[in-house]
Tab-separated table of C-alpha atoms and ligand atoms in Angstrom:
chain	number	residue	atom	x	y	z
A	1	MET	CA	-63.178	39.256	-52.554
A	2	PRO	CA	-62.605	37.838	-49.098
A	3	SER	CA	-61.539	40.264	-46.387
A	4	THR	CA	-58.058	40.322	-44.941
A	5	LEU	CA	-56.757	41.593	-41.626
A	6	GLU	CA	-55.459	44.704	-43.404
A	7	ASP	CA	-59.013	45.749	-44.233
A	8	PHE	CA	-59.641	46.557	-40.568
A	9	GLU	CA	-58.079	48.468	-37.727
A	10	VAL	CA	-58.531	47.549	-34.096
A	11	ILE	CA	-60.137	50.302	-32.033
A	12	THR	CA	-60.102	48.615	-28.644
A	13	THR	CA	-60.404	45.305	-26.846
A	14	ILE	CA	-63.924	44.783	-25.518
A	15	GLY	CA	-63.232	41.771	-23.411
A	16	THR	CA	-61.817	38.308	-23.210
A	17	GLY	CA	-64.211	35.464	-22.771
A	18	SER	CA	-63.763	31.789	-22.247
A	19	TYR	CA	-63.148	31.124	-25.932
A	20	GLY	CA	-61.324	34.125	-27.250
A	21	THR	CA	-61.048	37.875	-27.292
A	22	CYS	CA	-63.562	40.336	-28.701
A	23	LYS	CA	-62.263	43.511	-30.263
A	24	LYS	CA	-64.013	46.567	-31.564
A	25	ILE	CA	-62.751	47.223	-35.083
A	26	ARG	CA	-63.223	49.687	-37.904
A	27	ARG	CA	-63.546	48.676	-41.538
A	28	LYS	CA	-61.131	50.974	-43.325
A	29	LYS	CA	-63.011	51.367	-46.597
A	30	ASP	CA	-66.151	52.896	-45.066
A	31	GLY	CA	-65.361	53.447	-41.396
A	32	LYS	CA	-68.037	50.989	-40.255
A	33	VAL	CA	-67.559	49.859	-36.669
A	34	MET	CA	-67.831	46.102	-36.091
A	35	VAL	CA	-66.380	43.516	-33.747
A	36	TRP	CA	-64.298	40.491	-34.311
A	37	LYS	CA	-63.838	37.526	-32.096
A	38	GLU	CA	-60.358	36.022	-32.217
A	39	MET	CA	-60.137	32.324	-31.534
A	40	GLU	CA	-57.079	30.143	-31.600
A	41	TYR	CA	-57.681	26.871	-33.343
A	42	GLY	CA	-54.129	25.547	-33.092
A	43	SER	CA	-54.890	23.251	-30.208
A	44	MET	CA	-58.203	22.010	-31.606
A	45	THR	CA	-58.623	18.513	-32.905
A	46	GLU	CA	-59.618	17.950	-36.542
A	47	SER	CA	-63.187	17.272	-35.548
A	48	GLU	CA	-63.378	20.376	-33.376
A	49	LYS	CA	-62.136	22.415	-36.321
A	50	GLN	CA	-64.769	20.827	-38.534
A	51	MET	CA	-67.440	21.778	-36.034
A	52	LEU	CA	-66.146	25.312	-35.830
A	53	VAL	CA	-66.328	25.619	-39.606
A	54	SER	CA	-69.869	24.317	-39.722
A	55	GLU	CA	-70.918	26.576	-36.879
A	56	VAL	CA	-69.485	29.606	-38.654
A	57	ASN	CA	-71.247	28.579	-41.841
A	58	LEU	CA	-74.463	28.363	-39.906
A	59	LEU	CA	-73.951	31.816	-38.410
A	60	ARG	CA	-73.548	33.168	-41.896
A	61	GLU	CA	-77.007	31.933	-42.822
A	62	LEU	CA	-78.783	33.435	-39.844
A	63	ARG	CA	-79.936	36.867	-40.899
A	64	HIS	CA	-82.490	38.336	-38.635
A	65	GLN	CA	-83.295	41.658	-37.061
A	66	HIS	CA	-82.747	40.232	-33.573
A	67	ILE	CA	-79.725	38.043	-34.205
A	68	VAL	CA	-76.187	39.421	-34.165
A	69	ARG	CA	-75.269	39.794	-37.802
A	70	TYR	CA	-72.293	37.809	-38.953
A	71	TYR	CA	-70.268	39.468	-41.722
A	72	ASP	CA	-67.192	37.473	-42.480
A	73	ARG	CA	-64.347	35.392	-41.177
A	74	ILE	CA	-60.626	35.622	-41.684
A	75	ILE	CA	-58.267	32.739	-41.093
A	76	ASP	CA	-54.683	33.531	-40.231
A	77	ARG	CA	-52.931	30.255	-40.852
A	78	THR	CA	-49.508	31.313	-39.648
A	79	GLN	CA	-50.864	32.141	-36.191
A	80	ALA	CA	-53.721	29.618	-36.267
A	81	ILE	CA	-56.309	32.234	-35.385
A	82	ILE	CA	-59.782	32.597	-36.809
A	83	TYR	CA	-61.388	36.053	-36.712
A	84	ILE	CA	-65.158	36.074	-36.789
A	85	ILE	CA	-66.428	39.463	-37.865
A	86	MET	CA	-69.802	40.504	-36.492
A	87	GLU	CA	-72.142	43.362	-35.879
A	88	TYR	CA	-71.143	45.635	-33.009
A	89	CYS	CA	-73.742	45.829	-30.261
A	90	GLN	CA	-73.298	49.167	-28.607
A	91	GLY	CA	-75.730	48.531	-25.762
A	92	GLY	CA	-73.676	45.710	-24.250
A	93	ASP	CA	-75.239	42.540	-22.906
A	94	LEU	CA	-77.973	41.679	-20.419
A	95	ALA	CA	-75.507	40.253	-17.915
A	96	SER	CA	-74.067	43.743	-17.437
A	97	ILE	CA	-77.550	45.229	-17.083
A	98	ILE	CA	-78.435	42.653	-14.440
A	99	SER	CA	-75.276	43.228	-12.429
A	100	ARG	CA	-75.610	47.015	-12.651
A	101	ASN	CA	-79.180	46.874	-11.331
A	102	ARG	CA	-78.179	44.478	-8.608
A	103	LYS	CA	-75.402	46.819	-7.530
A	104	ASP	CA	-77.584	49.953	-7.663
A	105	GLY	CA	-80.584	48.328	-6.012
A	106	THR	CA	-82.719	49.165	-9.054
A	107	HIS	CA	-84.840	47.101	-11.450
A	108	VAL	CA	-85.437	47.151	-15.187
A	109	SER	CA	-88.824	48.525	-16.174
A	110	GLU	CA	-91.767	46.284	-16.946
A	111	ASP	CA	-91.833	47.600	-20.519
A	112	PHE	CA	-88.172	46.790	-21.009
A	113	ALA	CA	-88.751	43.238	-19.775
A	114	TRP	CA	-91.621	42.743	-22.254
A	115	LYS	CA	-89.509	44.122	-25.051
A	116	ILE	CA	-86.706	41.681	-24.293
A	117	LEU	CA	-89.224	38.846	-23.942
A	118	ILE	CA	-90.742	39.552	-27.346
A	119	GLN	CA	-87.551	40.222	-29.256
A	120	ALA	CA	-85.660	37.266	-27.761
A	121	THR	CA	-88.622	35.041	-28.625
A	122	LEU	CA	-88.583	36.313	-32.211
A	123	ALA	CA	-84.855	35.574	-32.436
A	124	LEU	CA	-85.373	32.049	-31.105
A	125	LYS	CA	-88.188	31.496	-33.570
A	126	GLU	CA	-85.772	32.215	-36.379
A	127	CYS	CA	-83.219	29.756	-34.952
A	128	HIS	CA	-85.772	27.029	-34.510
A	129	ARG	CA	-87.026	27.468	-38.050
A	130	ARG	CA	-83.577	27.215	-39.650
A	131	LYS	CA	-81.412	24.559	-41.216
A	132	ASN	CA	-83.559	22.894	-43.862
A	133	GLY	CA	-86.473	22.698	-41.547
A	134	LYS	CA	-84.303	21.297	-38.806
A	135	ALA	CA	-84.190	23.476	-35.716
A	136	VAL	CA	-81.050	25.191	-34.576
A	137	LEU	CA	-81.123	25.086	-30.824
A	138	HIS	CA	-79.331	27.881	-29.120
A	139	ARG	CA	-78.373	25.791	-26.093
A	140	ASP	CA	-76.518	28.602	-24.462
A	141	LEU	CA	-79.195	31.170	-23.762
A	142	LYS	CA	-77.950	33.315	-20.972
A	143	PRO	CA	-77.781	37.031	-20.227
A	144	ALA	CA	-74.199	37.305	-21.487
A	145	ASN	CA	-75.323	36.128	-24.924
A	146	VAL	CA	-78.147	38.609	-25.342
A	147	PHE	CA	-76.850	41.897	-26.669
A	148	LEU	CA	-78.461	45.253	-27.235
A	149	ASP	CA	-77.859	47.562	-30.163
A	150	ALA	CA	-77.722	51.357	-30.006
A	151	ASP	CA	-81.532	51.517	-29.826
A	152	ALA	CA	-81.695	48.877	-27.068
A	153	ASN	CA	-83.090	46.251	-29.415
A	154	VAL	CA	-82.213	42.628	-28.762
A	155	LYS	CA	-79.453	40.914	-30.729
A	156	LEU	CA	-79.067	37.285	-29.814
A	157	GLY	CA	-75.454	36.193	-30.164
A	158	ASP	CA	-72.822	33.597	-29.479
A	159	PHE	CA	-74.421	30.748	-31.342
A	160	GLY	CA	-73.010	27.492	-30.284
A	161	LEU	CA	-69.427	28.657	-30.617
A	162	ALA	CA	-69.063	27.812	-26.981
A	163	ARG	CA	-70.434	24.386	-27.655
A	164	VAL	CA	-68.106	23.858	-30.580
A	165	LEU	CA	-65.032	24.533	-28.555
A	166	HIS	CA	-66.166	22.278	-25.761
A	167	HIS	CA	-67.804	19.764	-27.940
A	168	GLU	CA	-68.147	17.014	-25.406
A	169	HIS	CA	-71.728	16.456	-24.474
A	170	SER	CA	-71.124	16.336	-20.780
A	171	LEU	CA	-72.924	18.966	-18.781
A	172	ALA	CA	-69.759	20.200	-17.187
A	173	GLN	CA	-68.576	21.270	-20.591
A	174	THR	CA	-71.869	22.432	-21.978
A	175	TYR	CA	-72.163	24.794	-19.059
A	176	VAL	CA	-69.169	26.726	-17.981
A	177	GLY	CA	-69.980	27.851	-14.488
A	178	THR	CA	-73.051	26.979	-12.475
A	179	PRO	CA	-75.801	25.663	-14.733
A	180	TYR	CA	-78.602	27.763	-13.284
A	181	TYR	CA	-80.682	27.543	-16.450
A	182	MET	CA	-80.376	23.816	-16.936
A	183	SER	CA	-83.774	22.363	-17.775
A	184	PRO	CA	-85.269	19.412	-15.867
A	185	GLU	CA	-84.940	17.202	-18.943
A	186	LEU	CA	-81.190	17.874	-18.979
A	187	VAL	CA	-81.013	17.277	-15.248
A	188	ASN	CA	-82.593	13.899	-15.990
A	189	ASN	CA	-80.199	13.199	-18.859
A	190	GLN	CA	-82.905	13.413	-21.471
A	191	SER	CA	-82.277	15.054	-24.779
A	192	TYR	CA	-82.283	18.752	-25.424
A	193	ASN	CA	-85.090	20.098	-27.565
A	194	GLU	CA	-86.813	23.336	-28.538
A	195	LYS	CA	-88.662	23.391	-25.255
A	196	SER	CA	-85.340	23.351	-23.405
A	197	ASP	CA	-84.510	26.672	-25.070
A	198	ILE	CA	-87.891	27.960	-23.831
A	199	TRP	CA	-86.986	26.930	-20.287
A	200	SER	CA	-83.688	28.834	-20.524
A	201	LEU	CA	-85.466	31.819	-22.032
A	202	GLY	CA	-87.852	31.860	-19.079
A	203	CYS	CA	-84.971	31.616	-16.596
A	204	MET	CA	-83.151	34.443	-18.319
A	205	LEU	CA	-86.203	36.725	-18.303
A	206	TYR	CA	-86.821	35.845	-14.686
A	207	GLU	CA	-83.273	36.799	-13.746
A	208	LEU	CA	-83.524	40.034	-15.730
A	209	CYS	CA	-86.420	41.131	-13.501
A	210	ALA	CA	-85.686	39.408	-10.198
A	211	LEU	CA	-81.901	39.926	-10.503
A	212	ALA	CA	-81.393	36.332	-9.354
A	213	PRO	CA	-82.058	33.089	-11.231
A	214	PRO	CA	-85.282	31.241	-10.350
A	215	PHE	CA	-83.313	28.335	-8.879
A	216	THR	CA	-80.196	28.907	-6.824
A	217	ALA	CA	-78.042	26.627	-4.738
A	218	THR	CA	-74.495	26.457	-3.543
A	219	ASN	CA	-73.807	23.130	-5.207
A	220	GLU	CA	-74.960	21.368	-8.337
A	221	GLY	CA	-76.716	18.543	-6.502
A	222	ASP	CA	-78.991	20.931	-4.596
A	223	LEU	CA	-79.577	22.961	-7.742
A	224	LYS	CA	-80.729	19.880	-9.627
A	225	LYS	CA	-83.130	18.959	-6.834
A	226	LYS	CA	-84.684	22.415	-6.953
A	227	ILE	CA	-84.966	22.311	-10.735
A	228	ARG	CA	-86.743	18.951	-10.603
A	229	ILE	CA	-89.246	20.342	-8.099
A	230	GLY	CA	-89.621	23.505	-10.135
A	231	GLN	CA	-90.830	25.939	-7.483
A	232	PHE	CA	-89.575	29.494	-7.374
A	233	PRO	CA	-90.736	32.871	-5.953
A	234	ARG	CA	-93.001	35.299	-7.738
A	235	LEU	CA	-91.266	38.144	-9.564
A	236	PRO	CA	-90.775	41.255	-7.420
A	237	THR	CA	-94.198	42.820	-6.919
A	238	GLN	CA	-93.537	45.847	-9.094
A	239	TYR	CA	-93.915	43.469	-12.054
A	240	SER	CA	-97.377	42.578	-13.261
A	241	LEU	CA	-99.042	39.249	-12.726
A	242	GLU	CA	-99.222	38.858	-16.530
A	243	LEU	CA	-95.441	39.061	-16.824
A	244	ASP	CA	-94.956	36.700	-13.899
A	245	MET	CA	-97.443	34.270	-15.451
A	246	ILE	CA	-95.902	34.080	-18.900
A	247	ILE	CA	-92.396	33.622	-17.534
A	248	ARG	CA	-93.753	31.014	-15.129
A	249	ARG	CA	-95.285	29.075	-18.039
A	250	MET	CA	-91.860	28.936	-19.708
A	251	ILE	CA	-90.287	27.517	-16.536
A	252	GLN	CA	-92.522	24.473	-16.221
A	253	VAL	CA	-91.028	21.130	-15.366
A	254	GLU	CA	-93.475	19.257	-17.597
A	255	VAL	CA	-92.150	19.773	-21.129
A	256	SER	CA	-95.525	19.417	-22.815
A	257	MET	CA	-96.994	22.174	-20.632
A	258	ARG	CA	-94.317	24.656	-21.642
A	259	PRO	CA	-95.471	27.000	-24.400
A	260	SER	CA	-93.974	26.780	-27.871
A	261	ILE	CA	-92.520	29.892	-29.490
A	262	ASP	CA	-95.698	30.272	-31.520
A	263	SER	CA	-97.963	30.070	-28.525
A	264	ILE	CA	-95.882	32.683	-26.696
A	265	LEU	CA	-96.225	34.996	-29.673
A	266	ALA	CA	-99.947	34.267	-29.952
A	267	ASP	CA	-100.579	35.163	-26.315
A	268	SER	CA	-102.979	38.112	-26.101
A	269	VAL	CA	-100.830	40.132	-23.688
A	270	VAL	CA	-97.734	39.530	-25.825
A	271	GLN	CA	-99.630	40.670	-28.894
A	272	ARG	CA	-100.792	43.830	-27.174
A	273	LYS	CA	-97.248	44.623	-25.989
A	274	GLN	CA	-95.847	43.827	-29.397
A	275	ASN	CA	-98.237	46.277	-31.040
A	276	SER	CA	-97.164	48.978	-28.647
A	277	LEU	CA	-93.499	48.347	-29.559
A	278	ASN	CA	-94.043	48.850	-33.269
B	301	ADP	P1	-67.863	35.367	-23.119
B	301	ADP	O1	-67.251	34.021	-22.988
B	301	ADP	O2	-67.783	36.183	-21.884
B	301	ADP	O3	-69.221	35.323	-23.741
B	301	ADP	P2	-67.097	36.746	-25.503
B	301	ADP	O4	-65.825	36.532	-26.225
B	301	ADP	O5	-68.359	36.279	-26.141
B	301	ADP	O6	-66.905	36.132	-24.103
B	301	ADP	O7	-67.263	38.275	-25.207
B	301	ADP	C1	-66.246	39.057	-24.620
B	301	ADP	C2	-66.811	40.449	-24.363
B	301	ADP	O8	-67.169	41.042	-25.605
B	301	ADP	C3	-68.077	40.447	-23.524
B	301	ADP	O9	-68.016	41.581	-22.665
B	301	ADP	C4	-69.183	40.639	-24.521
B	301	ADP	O10	-70.275	41.351	-23.960
B	301	ADP	C5	-68.515	41.451	-25.599
B	301	ADP	N1	-69.097	41.183	-26.927
B	301	ADP	C6	-69.187	39.987	-27.560
B	301	ADP	N2	-69.771	40.105	-28.760
B	301	ADP	C7	-70.080	41.422	-28.910
B	301	ADP	C8	-70.714	42.199	-29.940
B	301	ADP	N3	-71.145	41.623	-31.068
B	301	ADP	N4	-70.864	43.528	-29.749
B	301	ADP	C9	-70.426	44.105	-28.590
B	301	ADP	N5	-69.829	43.453	-27.590
B	301	ADP	C10	-69.641	42.129	-27.730
B	302	MG	MG1	-70.160	35.602	-25.258
């Protein structure tokens, strides 16, 4: 039987993002804590609504240890609101961890960075393998979309919902805010592919450790120039050369030189770290 709004009670509002509000909720029948994301679809066009539906259907299929679990959706037709019910990630998101460290003048540990690297890569592998052999590209890999559960394990979230609601292909709409993680192929108006997700993954891991993105500029034109050149500082010296190297390989201008998911996971250092996680 499909869920209804009455099956849940709202505990608190977590936050309002660009596309809706996230609330922490409790399922009445068993007390399970979850979240729902409320999105108004009243002002969407027919085709936007279609995309939203297909995106939600896709979410439903993605079941993986390191991907935010989707449970259900409720459509309130009188108010034109869709509620997307998901796993609650108690540990918050990486954006908050980055800004807290920046504020406190501290850094995440090397082990934590490797753990995020490995688990985010595993989540991406699942995305890229999906959809009848056709890859699902995340396209919006950024610290705010990487959540942590109660045990600080990665849960990749926010699949394409952003993209659905701003479905134009223009960069301005793909990226809300400064597109720090934009890959060189996007800068050059070439098409997005699996390796573009690897670039973003590298940028995100870099920022997690360095507390600043690899490429920064005060305007988009300068940012694009820097991305095309592809040079950026070494990670702060408390991080190992191995970590710097693997992240550096992900942030390579030449697409064919960038590692695939499988080659990241096959890397000997990654394998050693992965064994120590399990
Ligand atoms: P944004 O546009 O900022 O990504 P969201 O609607 O995705 O907005 O998220 C709003 C707030 O809710 C953010 O603080 C985000 O960290 C939090 N949030 C989103 N999804 C979850 C979740 N599954 N578990 C816990 N917190 C979440
Ligand atoms: Mg979000």
